[in-house]
Coordinates of C-alpha atoms and ligand atoms in Angstrom, one line a residue:
M4 CA 44.1 149.8 115.9
P5 CA 40.5 147.9 116.5
L6 CA 40.8 145.0 117.9
S7 CA 40.6 141.8 116.1
Q8 CA 38.2 139.2 116.4
E9 CA 40.9 136.6 118.1
A10 CA 40.9 139.1 120.6
T11 CA 37.4 140.1 121.4
S12 CA 35.8 136.7 121.0
D13 CA 34.5 134.8 124.2
V14 CA 36.6 132.0 126.0
P15 CA 34.7 128.9 124.6
T16 CA 33.4 126.8 127.2
L17 CA 32.7 123.0 128.0
P18 CA 30.9 121.0 127.0
G19 CA 30.2 123.1 123.8
T20 CA 33.6 122.7 122.8
H21 CA 35.8 119.7 123.7
S22 CA 39.0 122.1 124.0
G23 CA 36.8 124.8 126.3
I24 CA 37.2 125.7 129.7
P25 CA 35.0 124.8 132.8
T26 CA 32.4 127.4 133.6
F27 CA 33.9 127.5 137.2
L28 CA 37.1 128.9 135.6
L29 CA 35.5 131.0 132.9
E30 CA 36.1 134.3 134.6
K31 CA 39.7 133.6 135.3
A32 CA 40.4 132.7 131.6
R33 CA 38.7 135.5 130.6
K34 CA 41.2 137.6 132.6
A35 CA 44.1 135.4 131.1
K36 CA 42.9 136.1 127.8
E37 CA 43.0 139.9 128.5
G38 CA 46.4 139.8 129.6
V39 CA 47.6 138.1 126.7
F40 CA 46.1 140.4 124.4
D41 CA 47.1 143.3 126.2
T42 CA 50.6 142.3 125.7
R43 CA 50.4 141.5 122.2
T44 CA 52.2 143.4 119.5
K45 CA 52.4 140.6 116.9
P46 CA 50.0 141.6 114.1
T47 CA 48.1 138.4 112.4
K48 CA 48.4 138.4 108.9
E49 CA 45.5 138.7 106.8
R50 CA 46.6 137.3 103.4
Q51 CA 45.7 134.1 102.1
R52 CA 48.8 131.5 102.0
L53 CA 49.4 129.1 99.3
P54 CA 49.4 125.7 101.1
V55 CA 52.8 123.8 101.9
V56 CA 52.6 120.8 100.1
P57 CA 54.8 118.2 101.9
L58 CA 58.0 117.3 99.7
G59 CA 58.1 114.7 96.9
I60 CA 54.5 115.0 95.8
E61 CA 53.4 117.4 93.0
R62 CA 50.7 120.1 94.2
D63 CA 48.2 118.7 92.0
E64 CA 48.5 115.1 92.8
F65 CA 48.2 116.2 96.8
M66 CA 45.3 118.1 96.0
K67 CA 43.6 115.1 94.2
A68 CA 44.6 113.2 97.1
L69 CA 43.0 115.6 99.6
K70 CA 39.9 115.2 97.9
E71 CA 39.9 111.2 97.8
L72 CA 40.3 111.6 101.5
G73 CA 37.6 114.2 101.8
E74 CA 35.2 111.7 99.9
Q75 CA 36.0 109.4 103.0
L76 CA 35.9 111.5 105.6
G77 CA 33.3 114.1 104.3
E78 CA 34.9 117.0 102.8
E79 CA 34.2 119.2 105.7
H80 CA 36.7 117.2 107.7
V81 CA 39.4 117.7 105.5
E82 CA 40.9 121.4 105.7
I83 CA 43.5 122.9 103.8
N84 CA 46.0 125.1 105.8
D85 CA 45.9 128.0 103.1
K86 CA 44.5 130.5 105.8
P87 CA 46.4 133.3 107.7
L88 CA 48.0 131.4 110.8
V89 CA 46.3 132.6 113.7
D90 CA 47.8 132.1 116.6
G91 CA 45.0 132.7 119.2
W92 CA 45.8 131.9 122.5
Y93 CA 46.2 128.8 125.2
M94 CA 42.4 128.5 125.1
E95 CA 41.7 128.9 121.3
H96 CA 44.9 127.5 119.9
P97 CA 45.8 126.6 116.8
N98 CA 46.2 122.9 114.9
T99 CA 48.3 124.4 112.0
H100 CA 51.2 125.5 113.4
D101 CA 53.4 126.0 116.7
M102 CA 51.7 129.2 118.3
M103 CA 54.8 129.5 120.3
T104 CA 57.0 129.0 117.3
I105 CA 60.8 129.3 118.3
L106 CA 61.7 129.3 114.5
D107 CA 60.1 131.6 111.6
E108 CA 56.3 130.6 111.8
E109 CA 55.9 129.3 108.3
E110 CA 58.5 126.6 109.2
L111 CA 56.7 123.9 111.0
V112 CA 53.1 124.0 109.6
A113 CA 50.8 121.6 108.3
S114 CA 49.5 121.2 104.9
A115 CA 46.3 120.2 105.8
V116 CA 44.2 119.1 108.9
V117 CA 42.0 116.3 109.1
Y118 CA 39.2 115.1 111.8
P119 CA 38.7 111.5 111.8
S120 CA 35.5 110.6 114.0
S121 CA 36.3 106.7 114.9
T122 CA 39.2 104.2 114.8
E123 CA 38.2 103.2 111.4
E124 CA 38.6 106.5 109.9
V125 CA 42.1 106.8 111.7
Q126 CA 42.9 103.5 109.7
A127 CA 41.7 104.7 106.4
I128 CA 43.9 108.0 106.8
V129 CA 46.6 106.0 107.3
L130 CA 46.0 103.8 104.4
W131 CA 45.7 106.5 102.2
A132 CA 48.9 108.1 103.5
N133 CA 50.9 104.8 102.6
K134 CA 49.1 105.1 99.3
Y135 CA 50.4 108.6 98.3
R136 CA 53.5 108.8 100.7
V137 CA 52.5 111.8 102.9
P138 CA 53.7 112.5 106.2
I139 CA 50.9 112.6 108.9
F140 CA 51.0 114.0 112.3
P141 CA 48.7 112.9 115.1
I142 CA 47.8 115.4 117.8
S143 CA 45.2 114.9 120.4
M144 CA 44.6 118.5 121.5
G145 CA 47.6 120.2 120.6
R146 CA 48.3 122.1 123.2
N147 CA 51.8 120.5 123.6
L148 CA 52.8 124.2 124.0
G149 CA 56.6 124.5 125.0
Y150 CA 57.5 121.4 123.1
G151 CA 56.1 122.3 119.4
G152 CA 52.4 122.8 120.2
A153 CA 50.2 121.3 117.3
A154 CA 53.1 121.7 114.9
P155 CA 54.6 118.7 112.9
R156 CA 58.0 118.1 112.6
V157 CA 57.9 117.4 108.9
R158 CA 57.1 120.6 107.1
G159 CA 53.7 120.3 104.9
S160 CA 52.7 116.8 107.0
V161 CA 49.1 116.2 107.2
T162 CA 47.6 116.6 110.8
I163 CA 45.5 114.5 112.3
D164 CA 43.5 116.3 115.0
L165 CA 41.9 113.3 116.9
G166 CA 40.6 115.3 119.5
R167 CA 37.9 117.5 117.6
R168 CA 35.7 114.5 116.8
M169 CA 37.0 111.9 119.0
S170 CA 36.4 113.4 122.6
A171 CA 34.3 110.7 124.3
I172 CA 34.8 109.3 128.1
L173 CA 34.1 105.9 127.1
D174 CA 33.9 104.7 130.6
I175 CA 34.0 106.0 134.2
N176 CA 34.5 103.1 136.7
P177 CA 33.4 104.1 140.2
E178 CA 34.2 100.9 142.1
D179 CA 37.8 100.1 140.3
Y180 CA 39.1 104.0 140.1
T181 CA 39.4 103.7 136.1
C182 CA 38.4 105.4 132.7
L183 CA 38.6 104.7 129.3
L184 CA 39.4 107.7 127.4
E185 CA 39.3 109.1 123.7
P186 CA 41.9 111.5 122.4
G187 CA 40.3 114.8 122.9
V188 CA 39.3 114.4 126.5
S189 CA 41.1 117.1 128.4
F190 CA 41.9 117.2 132.3
Y191 CA 39.2 119.8 132.1
A192 CA 36.7 117.8 130.7
L193 CA 37.5 114.7 132.6
Y194 CA 37.4 116.5 136.1
E195 CA 33.9 117.8 135.0
A196 CA 32.6 114.3 134.2
L197 CA 33.7 113.4 137.6
Q198 CA 31.9 116.4 139.1
A199 CA 28.9 115.7 137.2
R200 CA 28.5 112.1 137.8
G201 CA 29.1 113.1 141.8
Y202 CA 31.7 111.0 142.0
S203 CA 33.6 112.8 144.8
H204 CA 35.3 109.6 145.9
M205 CA 37.6 110.0 142.9
W206 CA 40.4 112.4 141.9
I207 CA 42.2 113.1 138.4
D208 CA 45.6 114.2 138.3
T209 CA 46.3 117.6 136.0
P210 CA 49.6 119.4 134.8
D211 CA 50.1 123.2 135.8
L212 CA 47.4 123.6 133.1
G213 CA 44.2 121.6 132.4
G214 CA 43.8 122.3 128.7
G215 CA 45.8 119.2 127.2
S216 CA 44.5 115.8 126.7
V217 CA 44.9 113.1 128.9
V218 CA 45.7 111.1 126.1
G219 CA 48.6 113.5 124.6
N220 CA 49.9 114.3 127.7
T221 CA 50.7 110.9 128.9
V222 CA 51.8 109.6 125.8
D223 CA 54.1 112.4 125.6
R224 CA 55.0 111.3 129.1
G225 CA 53.7 114.7 131.2
V226 CA 53.3 115.2 134.6
G227 CA 51.0 115.9 137.1
Y228 CA 51.1 117.2 140.9
T229 CA 49.3 114.6 143.0
P230 CA 50.6 111.0 143.8
Y231 CA 49.3 109.8 140.6
G232 CA 51.5 112.6 139.0
D233 CA 53.2 110.1 136.7
H234 CA 51.0 109.7 134.0
W235 CA 52.5 107.1 132.1
A236 CA 52.8 104.9 135.1
A237 CA 49.2 105.4 135.7
H238 CA 47.8 104.8 132.4
S239 CA 46.2 100.9 131.9
G240 CA 46.0 99.7 128.1
L241 CA 46.0 101.4 124.9
E242 CA 44.2 100.8 121.0
V243 CA 46.6 102.0 118.5
V244 CA 46.6 102.1 114.9
L245 CA 49.7 101.0 113.3
P246 CA 51.4 102.9 110.7
T247 CA 50.2 100.1 108.4
G248 CA 46.7 100.5 109.2
E249 CA 46.2 97.3 111.5
V250 CA 44.8 98.1 115.0
I251 CA 45.8 96.6 118.5
R252 CA 45.0 96.9 121.8
T253 CA 47.8 96.5 124.4
G254 CA 47.7 94.3 127.9
M255 CA 44.8 92.8 128.5
G256 CA 43.0 94.3 125.7
A257 CA 44.5 91.7 123.5
L258 CA 42.0 89.3 125.2
P259 CA 38.5 89.3 123.9
G260 CA 35.8 89.6 126.4
N261 CA 38.4 90.6 129.2
N262 CA 37.1 92.7 132.1
T263 CA 40.7 94.1 133.3
W264 CA 42.0 96.1 130.5
Q265 CA 42.1 99.2 132.7
T266 CA 43.3 97.4 136.1
F267 CA 46.3 95.1 134.9
P268 CA 48.4 97.1 132.5
Y269 CA 50.8 94.1 131.1
G270 CA 48.6 91.3 129.9
F271 CA 51.0 88.4 128.5
G272 CA 54.5 89.0 126.6
P273 CA 56.4 91.8 126.0
Y274 CA 54.9 95.0 127.3
S275 CA 54.3 96.6 124.5
D276 CA 52.9 100.1 125.6
G277 CA 56.5 101.7 126.4
I278 CA 57.1 101.8 122.2
F279 CA 54.0 104.1 121.8
S280 CA 55.1 106.6 124.2
Q281 CA 57.7 109.6 123.1
S282 CA 57.7 107.7 119.5
N283 CA 56.2 107.8 116.3
F284 CA 55.2 103.8 116.3
G285 CA 51.6 104.3 116.2
I286 CA 48.4 106.5 116.9
V287 CA 46.8 106.1 120.1
T288 CA 42.9 106.0 119.8
K289 CA 42.0 104.6 123.2
M290 CA 43.6 104.6 126.5
G291 CA 42.8 103.5 130.0
M292 CA 43.7 105.8 132.9
T293 CA 43.7 104.9 136.8
L294 CA 42.1 107.7 139.1
M295 CA 43.3 108.3 142.7
P296 CA 41.1 107.8 145.6
N297 CA 40.0 110.9 147.4
P298 CA 42.6 110.7 150.2
G299 CA 40.0 112.0 153.0
G300 CA 41.4 115.4 153.5
Y301 CA 44.6 117.4 152.1
E302 CA 47.0 120.6 153.2
S303 CA 49.2 122.5 151.2
F304 CA 52.3 123.9 152.6
M305 CA 54.8 126.6 151.5
Y306 CA 58.4 127.3 153.1
T307 CA 60.6 129.8 151.6
F308 CA 64.3 129.6 152.2
P309 CA 66.3 133.1 152.0
H310 CA 69.7 131.9 150.0
E311 CA 70.6 130.8 146.7
A312 CA 73.2 128.5 148.5
D313 CA 70.3 126.9 150.5
L314 CA 69.6 124.7 147.3
A315 CA 72.1 122.1 148.1
P316 CA 71.5 120.9 151.8
L317 CA 67.8 121.7 151.1
I318 CA 67.7 119.1 148.1
D319 CA 69.6 116.7 150.2
I320 CA 66.9 117.0 152.9
I321 CA 64.0 116.5 150.4
R322 CA 66.0 113.1 148.9
P323 CA 64.9 110.8 152.0
L324 CA 61.8 112.4 152.5
R325 CA 60.6 111.9 149.2
I326 CA 61.9 108.5 148.8
G327 CA 60.2 107.5 152.1
N328 CA 57.1 109.1 150.8
I329 CA 56.8 111.9 153.7
L330 CA 56.7 114.3 150.7
E331 CA 53.9 112.7 148.9
N332 CA 53.5 114.4 145.4
V333 CA 56.3 115.9 143.2
A334 CA 58.2 118.0 145.4
Q335 CA 58.6 121.6 143.8
L336 CA 61.4 124.0 144.7
R337 CA 61.0 127.3 142.8
H338 CA 63.1 130.5 142.4
V339 CA 61.9 133.5 143.3
T340 CA 62.3 134.8 139.7
Q341 CA 59.4 132.3 138.9
A342 CA 57.2 133.8 141.8
I343 CA 57.8 137.6 140.3
A344 CA 56.9 136.1 137.0
A345 CA 53.4 134.5 138.1
L346 CA 52.2 137.7 139.1
G347 CA 51.3 138.2 135.4
Q348 CA 53.0 141.7 134.8
P349 CA 55.5 142.2 132.0
R350 CA 59.5 142.2 132.9
S351 CA 59.6 145.9 132.5
D352 CA 57.2 146.6 135.4
F353 CA 60.1 145.7 137.6
F354 CA 62.9 147.8 136.5
P355 CA 63.3 151.2 139.1
G356 CA 62.4 154.0 136.4
G357 CA 61.4 151.5 133.7
D358 CA 65.5 151.3 133.4
D359 CA 65.5 148.2 131.5
D360 CA 69.4 147.1 130.2
G361 CA 68.5 144.5 128.0
G362 CA 70.2 141.7 130.1
A363 CA 69.0 139.1 132.2
L364 CA 67.6 140.4 135.4
S365 CA 70.2 141.1 138.0
D366 CA 69.8 139.7 141.5
D367 CA 69.5 143.2 142.9
V368 CA 66.5 143.9 141.0
V369 CA 65.1 140.1 141.6
H370 CA 65.2 140.7 145.4
A371 CA 63.9 144.7 145.1
A372 CA 60.9 143.2 143.3
A373 CA 60.3 140.4 145.7
T374 CA 60.4 142.6 148.7
K375 CA 58.2 145.0 146.8
H376 CA 55.5 143.1 145.1
L377 CA 55.5 139.6 146.6
A378 CA 53.1 138.6 149.7
V379 CA 55.5 136.1 151.2
G380 CA 58.4 138.9 151.0
D381 CA 61.8 138.3 149.7
H382 CA 63.3 134.9 149.6
T383 CA 65.3 132.5 147.2
W384 CA 63.8 129.4 147.1
A385 CA 60.0 128.5 147.5
Y386 CA 59.0 125.0 148.2
Y387 CA 55.3 124.1 147.7
G388 CA 54.1 120.7 149.1
M389 CA 50.9 118.9 149.9
S390 CA 50.2 116.6 152.8
Y391 CA 47.2 113.9 151.8
G392 CA 45.2 112.0 154.4
P393 CA 43.0 112.5 157.3
D394 CA 43.9 115.2 159.9
H395 CA 46.1 112.8 162.5
I396 CA 48.3 111.5 159.6
R397 CA 48.8 114.6 157.8
K398 CA 49.6 116.3 161.5
H399 CA 52.5 113.5 161.7
K400 CA 53.9 113.8 158.3
L401 CA 53.8 117.9 158.7
A402 CA 55.6 117.9 161.8
L403 CA 58.5 115.8 160.2
V404 CA 58.9 117.8 157.2
D405 CA 58.9 121.0 159.6
A406 CA 61.7 119.6 161.6
E407 CA 63.7 118.7 158.7
F408 CA 63.1 122.1 156.5
R409 CA 63.9 124.4 159.7
K410 CA 67.5 122.9 159.8
I411 CA 68.1 125.6 157.1
P412 CA 68.7 129.0 158.8
G413 CA 66.1 131.3 157.6
A414 CA 63.7 129.1 156.7
K415 CA 59.9 130.3 157.1
K416 CA 56.5 128.6 156.9
V417 CA 54.5 130.5 155.0
D418 CA 50.6 130.9 156.8
P419 CA 48.4 131.0 153.8
A420 CA 46.0 133.4 155.7
T421 CA 48.6 136.0 154.9
L422 CA 48.1 135.8 151.5
P423 CA 45.6 137.3 149.0
A424 CA 43.2 134.8 147.4
D425 CA 44.7 135.1 143.9
D426 CA 48.0 134.3 145.1
Y427 CA 49.9 131.6 143.1
Y428 CA 49.8 129.3 146.6
F429 CA 46.4 128.9 146.1
A430 CA 47.0 127.4 142.3
R431 CA 49.5 125.3 143.4
D432 CA 47.0 124.0 146.2
R433 CA 44.3 123.3 143.9
I434 CA 46.6 121.6 141.4
A435 CA 47.8 119.1 144.1
A436 CA 44.4 118.3 145.0
G437 CA 43.8 117.6 141.3
I438 CA 41.6 120.5 140.6
P439 CA 42.7 121.8 137.1
D440 CA 43.4 125.8 137.0
I441 CA 44.9 128.1 134.5
H442 CA 46.8 130.4 136.7
E443 CA 50.3 129.4 135.3
L444 CA 49.8 131.2 132.1
R445 CA 50.4 134.4 134.0
W446 CA 54.1 133.8 133.7
V447 CA 53.9 134.2 129.7
N448 CA 53.1 137.8 129.9
W449 CA 56.6 138.2 131.0
T450 CA 57.5 139.5 127.4
P451 CA 55.5 141.1 124.7
N452 CA 54.1 138.0 122.4
G453 CA 55.3 135.5 125.4
A454 CA 56.2 132.3 124.1
H455 CA 58.0 129.6 126.3
V456 CA 60.4 126.6 125.5
A457 CA 61.8 124.5 128.2
F458 CA 64.9 122.8 129.0
S459 CA 64.6 119.8 131.7
P460 CA 67.5 117.5 132.5
V461 CA 67.1 114.7 134.8
S462 CA 69.6 114.2 137.9
P463 CA 70.0 112.1 140.9
I464 CA 68.4 114.1 143.9
R465 CA 71.6 115.4 145.1
G466 CA 72.8 118.7 146.5
T467 CA 75.9 118.7 144.5
D468 CA 73.7 117.7 141.1
A469 CA 71.4 120.6 141.8
T470 CA 74.4 123.1 142.2
A471 CA 75.9 122.0 139.3
L472 CA 72.6 122.4 137.0
F473 CA 71.8 125.5 138.6
K474 CA 74.8 126.9 137.6
L475 CA 75.0 125.8 134.2
G476 CA 71.7 127.2 133.5
K477 CA 72.4 130.6 135.2
D478 CA 75.6 131.1 133.1
T479 CA 74.3 129.9 129.9
H480 CA 71.3 132.2 130.5
D481 CA 73.2 135.1 131.3
K482 CA 75.4 134.5 128.4
Y483 CA 72.5 135.1 126.3
G484 CA 70.7 137.8 128.1
I485 CA 68.0 135.7 129.1
D486 CA 66.1 135.7 132.5
F487 CA 66.5 132.4 134.6
F488 CA 63.5 130.7 135.8
P489 CA 64.4 127.3 137.5
A490 CA 62.1 125.0 139.3
F491 CA 63.3 121.9 140.6
C492 CA 60.8 118.9 140.5
V493 CA 61.5 115.9 142.7
G494 CA 60.0 112.5 141.3
L495 CA 61.0 109.9 143.5
R496 CA 64.3 108.8 143.1
E497 CA 65.3 111.6 140.7
M498 CA 64.8 115.0 140.0
H499 CA 64.0 117.3 136.8
L500 CA 65.3 120.7 136.6
I501 CA 62.6 122.5 134.6
V502 CA 63.5 125.9 133.1
E503 CA 61.1 127.8 130.8
I504 CA 62.5 130.4 128.7
V505 CA 60.0 133.1 127.9
F506 CA 60.8 135.0 124.7
D507 CA 59.1 137.4 122.5
R508 CA 58.3 135.2 119.4
A509 CA 57.7 138.1 117.2
D510 CA 61.5 139.0 117.9
P511 CA 63.8 136.7 115.4
E512 CA 66.7 137.7 117.6
R513 CA 65.1 136.7 121.1
R514 CA 64.0 133.5 119.2
K515 CA 67.8 132.8 118.1
A516 CA 69.0 133.6 121.5
A517 CA 66.4 131.2 123.3
M518 CA 67.4 128.6 120.8
D519 CA 71.2 129.1 121.2
C520 CA 70.9 128.9 124.9
L521 CA 68.7 125.7 124.9
R522 CA 71.1 123.9 122.3
E523 CA 74.3 124.7 124.8
M524 CA 72.8 123.8 127.5
V525 CA 71.6 120.6 126.3
D526 CA 75.2 119.9 125.1
K527 CA 76.9 120.8 128.5
A528 CA 74.4 119.1 130.5
A529 CA 74.8 115.8 128.5
R530 CA 78.5 116.1 129.1
L531 CA 77.8 116.2 132.6
G532 CA 75.9 113.3 132.5
Y533 CA 72.1 114.6 132.4
G534 CA 69.7 114.1 129.8
E535 CA 66.4 115.5 129.0
Y536 CA 63.3 114.0 130.0
R537 CA 61.4 115.4 127.1
T538 CA 62.0 118.1 124.5
H539 CA 60.7 120.7 121.9
L540 CA 60.4 119.4 118.2
V541 CA 63.3 121.2 116.9
L542 CA 65.7 119.9 119.9
M543 CA 64.7 116.3 119.4
D544 CA 67.5 115.1 117.1
Q545 CA 70.0 116.8 119.3
V546 CA 68.4 115.5 122.4
A547 CA 68.2 111.7 120.9
G548 CA 71.9 112.3 120.0
T549 CA 72.9 112.8 123.5
Y550 CA 71.6 109.2 124.1
S551 CA 74.4 107.8 122.5
W552 CA 75.6 105.0 124.7
G553 CA 77.2 101.9 122.7
G554 CA 77.7 103.8 119.6
G555 CA 73.8 105.0 119.4
A556 CA 72.7 101.6 119.8
I557 CA 69.5 102.9 121.3
M558 CA 68.8 104.7 118.2
K559 CA 69.6 102.0 116.0
F560 CA 67.1 99.6 117.9
N561 CA 64.4 102.6 117.5
E562 CA 65.1 102.9 113.6
R563 CA 65.0 99.1 113.2
I564 CA 61.5 98.9 114.9
K565 CA 60.6 102.1 112.9
D566 CA 61.4 100.6 109.6
A567 CA 59.5 97.5 110.4
L568 CA 56.3 99.1 111.6
D569 CA 56.3 101.9 109.1
P570 CA 58.1 101.0 106.1
N571 CA 56.7 103.7 103.9
G572 CA 58.3 106.3 106.6
I573 CA 54.7 108.1 106.7
L574 CA 53.8 108.4 110.7
A575 CA 55.5 111.7 112.5
P576 CA 58.7 111.4 110.5
G577 CA 61.6 112.7 112.9
R578 CA 59.8 112.7 115.9
C579 CA 61.9 112.1 119.1
G580 CA 64.8 111.9 116.8
I581 CA 63.5 108.7 115.0
W582 CA 63.6 109.2 111.0
P583 CA 62.3 106.4 109.0
E584 CA 64.9 105.0 106.3
R585 CA 63.2 107.1 103.5
Y586 CA 64.4 110.3 105.0
R587 CA 67.7 109.1 106.9
G588 CA 70.8 111.0 106.4
R589 CA 69.0 113.5 103.9
G590 CA 69.5 116.6 105.7
W591 CA 66.5 116.4 107.8
E592 CA 68.3 116.3 111.0
M593 CA 68.5 119.4 113.2
G594 CA 71.5 119.1 115.5
S595 CA 73.4 121.8 117.4
G596 CA 75.3 124.4 115.4
E597 CA 72.5 124.1 112.6
D598 CA 70.3 126.9 111.7
G599 CA 66.7 125.3 111.2
G600 CA 67.8 123.6 107.9
G601 CA 66.3 120.2 108.9
V602 CA 62.8 121.8 108.8
R603 CA 62.5 121.3 105.3
G604 CA 65.0 118.3 104.4
G605 CA 68.1 119.0 102.4
G606 CA 68.4 115.7 99.8
W607 CA 65.4 113.9 97.8
W608 CA 65.1 110.5 97.5
G609 CA 63.2 110.9 94.1
G610 CA 60.3 108.9 92.6
Ligands
ADP710 P1 48.0 118.0 124.5 O1 47.0 116.9 124.5 O2 48.6 118.0 125.9 O3 47.3 119.0 124.0 P2 49.0 116.9 122.3 O4 48.0 116.7 121.5 O5 49.9 118.0 121.4 O6 49.1 117.3 123.5 O7 50.2 116.0 122.0 C1 51.6 116.1 122.4 C2 52.4 115.2 121.4 O8 52.1 113.8 121.4 C3 51.8 115.4 120.0 O9 52.6 116.2 119.3 C4 52.0 114.3 119.5 O10 53.0 114.1 118.7 C5 51.9 112.8 120.3 N1 50.4 112.3 120.2 C6 49.4 113.2 120.8 N2 48.3 112.2 120.8 C7 48.7 111.1 120.5 C8 48.3 110.0 119.7 N3 46.8 109.9 120.3 N4 49.0 109.1 119.3 C9 50.3 109.4 119.0 N5 50.9 110.0 119.2 C10 50.2 111.3 119.7

């Protein structure tokens, strides 16, 4: 079969494309692309598709409405989604659908994609959506992979791709260590801008992959791995277009002529920023972000621990070190299965004689693979950390960590000099120093057509909680025959267990297994008092439903805000489980036990 154009085109680079890769990562990205297409068996359809029209509007009327919008934005900035759905890959991702779909790929699709160039044009789109009652769904970069990608929650929504034409770095202030960004600025682009301007005294904070936008990641409360890793906590000031078209600036931005918008996040009065994160209350068109001072030195460290049962005592050792800031960044404890997957080879490579029995990897296979393939050798848990500051300060902190970690029998400090240059350790090292990477993509090659979706409950930093969540995850994965990739990420006073399920998105049975496994884990975790910090579009109703204290008091509050701010219910209906009045109770919600019926809506409101 000849290779398709999507497989052979070169990787787009910065600054030519706002979503491109920096040239220092180009070779690595090319290799990553090869890996993705080597394991892809899913064909790209070539048939023209009929565009999905949002429910409640006649096709002809919708086409006329789009034409009217084209007259305002320029017709080349309004694209009807009637072409074959092309999945692409991380660096050439689609904005029409979820390239890592867990439902049939036609379920969560946009009817059209529009490209505003300014806050005023975003306002015009919002007014247009109100006029025709069209659901709209804003994305910044659309690389929210594992959480729905670029897909809208309501089928046939018009996606507002903010990033393509609004990707300016409006300001970098080298004295205050702040910046002001439009939605299309990726972590890659911000890093490159600091380098280009010679600002080595400032660091950015980046997630595992740097291709997402700073704005999109921050409003979805994503995290990174330097001491500035809580992106929401690190932002200062928003400009937001409300669902009825007005624009507000939050914090000090509300004071005309202020010069503290990016340095004092609160302003005066209620702190309104919170309602614009993980919500559907507004479209963020500008965001202030703080930058970390270069700490004057840094040093990664890695320890391995031999046994599964080391988890509980280790987490109890980590807690005071983390709260006391001896462990200064998000503390990561990863299971050995992840190190194996991060080699970037398909799982079938690890079965002796190719003897894959179809179930989850057994402990024997895992440890045999670790012994044979990992430079650090066999182990069960690996801790990746970073110490910041000049030599003498690091020495003191690292000695404390060493004394504590060695209380676990068999603990081993890894000497980086023994590792190959492309070892995963070095990717963690760069990311914890604010240097974006693309290495993390490797484990997606675990299955053909690899896609991933996350289970990410929050718990106290306690051995008993870690053990309970580990067991819950492992038992449920075993039940559905899914390999288990747990990582504990310790924030400051809480930890997230992050479990990425990697599945073949071209295989309906594996998609269903992944979904069933997730739904079961969410419910079981909630019964034990653990809630998700973030979730995929299709799980949002279920997860929101677990936050049910006081008879669902928080959702009633959210719904009141939604109805007040968005009376026509046009902005991202259903995102984070918040449905506007027009949609509520009409079959849109997707909870556990249902099979995707809530994508299209069961009932109709007429007129
Ligand atoms: P990334 O920039 O990391 O690729 P996305 O652009 O996909 O992430 O954004 C993640 C999610 O956050 C989107 O699905 C969308 O619901 C929401 N979002 C992103 N950007 C904005 C924005 N500027 N205003 C409001 N919501 C946004």
